[in-house]
Coordinates of C-alpha atoms in Angstrom, one line a residue:
M417 CA 0.2 -0.1 -0.1
I418 CA 0.9 3.7 0.0
T419 CA 3.7 4.3 2.1
A420 CA 4.2 8.3 1.7
G421 CA 2.6 11.2 0.7
L422 CA 4.3 13.0 -2.0
E423 CA 4.9 16.7 -2.8
R424 CA 6.9 18.3 -5.5
K425 CA 7.0 22.2 -6.2
K426 CA 8.1 24.1 -9.1
D427 CA 7.7 28.0 -9.1
R428 CA 4.1 28.7 -8.0
F429 CA 2.9 25.2 -8.9
L430 CA 2.5 22.3 -6.7
I431 CA 1.6 18.2 -7.1
S432 CA 0.5 16.4 -4.4
T433 CA -1.0 13.1 -3.5
D434 CA -3.0 14.9 -0.7
R435 CA -6.6 13.7 -1.1
E436 CA -7.5 16.6 1.2
L437 CA -6.2 18.9 -1.4
L438 CA -8.6 17.8 -4.0
K439 CA -11.2 19.6 -5.5
I440 CA -13.5 16.8 -6.5
D441 CA -16.1 18.8 -7.8
S442 CA -13.7 20.5 -10.3
V443 CA -12.3 17.2 -11.3
N444 CA -15.6 15.9 -11.8
E445 CA -16.6 19.3 -13.8
Y446 CA -13.6 18.9 -16.1
L447 CA -14.2 15.4 -16.7
V448 CA -17.9 15.7 -17.8
Q449 CA -17.6 19.1 -19.5
E450 CA -14.1 18.8 -21.2
S451 CA -12.7 15.5 -21.5
Y452 CA -13.9 13.0 -24.5
W453 CA -13.4 9.9 -22.1
A454 CA -15.5 10.8 -19.1
K455 CA -18.7 12.7 -20.5
T456 CA -21.3 10.6 -18.6
R457 CA -19.3 10.1 -15.5
T458 CA -21.4 11.0 -12.0
I459 CA -20.0 12.8 -9.3
E460 CA -20.4 9.4 -7.3
Q461 CA -18.4 7.8 -9.9
T462 CA -15.7 10.4 -9.7
K463 CA -15.4 10.1 -5.9
T464 CA -15.5 6.3 -6.0
A465 CA -12.7 6.3 -8.5
I466 CA -10.7 8.6 -6.5
E467 CA -11.2 6.7 -3.0
N468 CA -9.9 3.7 -5.0
S469 CA -6.6 5.3 -6.7
L470 CA -3.4 7.0 -6.1
C471 CA -4.5 10.7 -7.2
F472 CA -2.3 13.5 -7.9
G473 CA -3.6 17.1 -8.0
V474 CA -1.8 19.8 -9.8
Y475 CA -2.2 23.1 -8.2
E476 CA -1.3 26.8 -8.8
N477 CA -1.4 28.8 -5.3
G478 CA -4.1 26.4 -4.2
K479 CA -6.1 26.5 -7.4
Q480 CA -6.5 22.8 -9.0
I481 CA -5.2 23.2 -12.6
G482 CA -4.8 19.4 -13.4
F483 CA -5.2 15.8 -12.0
A484 CA -4.3 12.5 -12.8
R485 CA -5.1 9.0 -11.1
V486 CA -3.2 5.5 -10.9
V487 CA -5.3 2.7 -10.5
T488 CA -3.1 -0.4 -9.1
D489 CA -2.2 -3.1 -7.1
F490 CA 0.9 -1.3 -6.0
S491 CA 3.1 -4.6 -6.9
T492 CA 2.8 -5.5 -10.4
F493 CA 0.3 -3.3 -12.7
A494 CA -0.8 0.4 -13.0
Y495 CA -3.4 1.9 -15.1
L496 CA -2.9 5.7 -15.6
A497 CA -6.3 7.3 -16.1
D498 CA -8.2 10.6 -15.9
V499 CA -4.7 12.8 -16.9
Y500 CA -5.4 16.1 -17.5
I501 CA -3.8 19.9 -17.4
L502 CA -6.6 22.9 -17.8
P503 CA -6.4 24.3 -21.3
E504 CA -4.9 27.6 -20.1
Y505 CA -1.8 25.9 -18.5
Q506 CA -1.0 23.8 -21.2
N507 CA 1.9 24.0 -23.4
R508 CA 4.0 25.1 -20.1
G509 CA 5.6 21.7 -19.4
L510 CA 3.1 20.9 -16.4
G511 CA 1.7 17.6 -18.1
K512 CA 5.5 16.1 -18.5
W513 CA 6.1 17.2 -15.0
L514 CA 3.0 15.5 -13.8
I515 CA 3.9 11.9 -15.5
E516 CA 7.4 12.4 -14.7
T517 CA 6.1 12.9 -10.8
I518 CA 3.8 9.8 -11.0
L519 CA 6.6 7.6 -12.6
E520 CA 9.4 8.7 -9.8
H521 CA 6.8 8.0 -6.9
P522 CA 8.2 5.5 -4.6
D523 CA 5.4 3.3 -4.6
L524 CA 4.9 3.0 -8.2
K525 CA 8.5 1.5 -9.0
G526 CA 9.2 -2.0 -10.6
F527 CA 5.7 -2.8 -11.9
R528 CA 5.7 -5.3 -14.8
R529 CA 3.3 -3.2 -16.6
W530 CA 1.8 0.3 -17.0
V531 CA -1.2 0.9 -19.5
L532 CA -3.0 3.8 -20.2
A533 CA -5.5 4.7 -23.1
T534 CA -5.4 7.9 -25.1
L535 CA -6.7 9.5 -28.3
D536 CA -4.2 12.3 -28.7
A537 CA -1.7 12.5 -26.4
H538 CA 0.6 9.8 -27.7
R539 CA 3.7 12.0 -28.1
L540 CA 3.8 12.9 -24.7
Y541 CA 3.4 9.3 -23.1
E542 CA 6.0 8.0 -25.9
K543 CA 8.6 10.4 -24.3
F544 CA 8.2 8.1 -21.0
G545 CA 8.5 4.9 -22.5
F546 CA 4.8 4.4 -23.0
T547 CA 4.4 2.4 -26.7
A548 CA 1.6 0.6 -28.5
L549 CA 0.6 -2.9 -27.0
K550 CA 3.7 -5.4 -27.8
N551 CA 1.5 -8.4 -28.0
P552 CA -2.4 -6.9 -28.9
E553 CA -3.2 -10.3 -29.4
R554 CA -3.2 -11.2 -26.1
W555 CA -5.1 -8.2 -24.8
M556 CA -9.0 -8.4 -24.8
E557 CA -11.7 -6.0 -23.6
K558 CA -15.0 -5.6 -22.3
V559 CA -16.5 -1.9 -23.2
A560 CA -19.6 -0.3 -22.3
S561 CA -21.4 1.4 -25.1
D562 CA -20.8 4.7 -23.9
A563 CA -16.9 4.2 -23.6
F564 CA -14.8 6.5 -25.4

């Protein structure tokens, strides 16, 4: 399980795993109104997802400007999900810093496999070693009708 909270500061920005800092309503608002992958998510689903994930909030002077969560067994596998930086803060290196911070977290080291799904951020994730599935014939999925 989680051994330590994590905090990283850069200029006026903060990345933290402290759940008390998360603005869950803001996260849900972004996911429903701005993302392509969570348009039908309810606030209850967002709260449950956060409760069952290791979450990373990105803040500027206390205002939440980004988010990501990792669904993991803390041993072998991690799924990176719900990653975003608000549009007005993009192209400042904050997304790269967020992914770098996640991958450096001491409780997320040594996994056999990380996975994620993206429509448009392949270049960002490739910088951190993510690739297309090496053996897609081994993977299966069961997808809800409203999944992106």
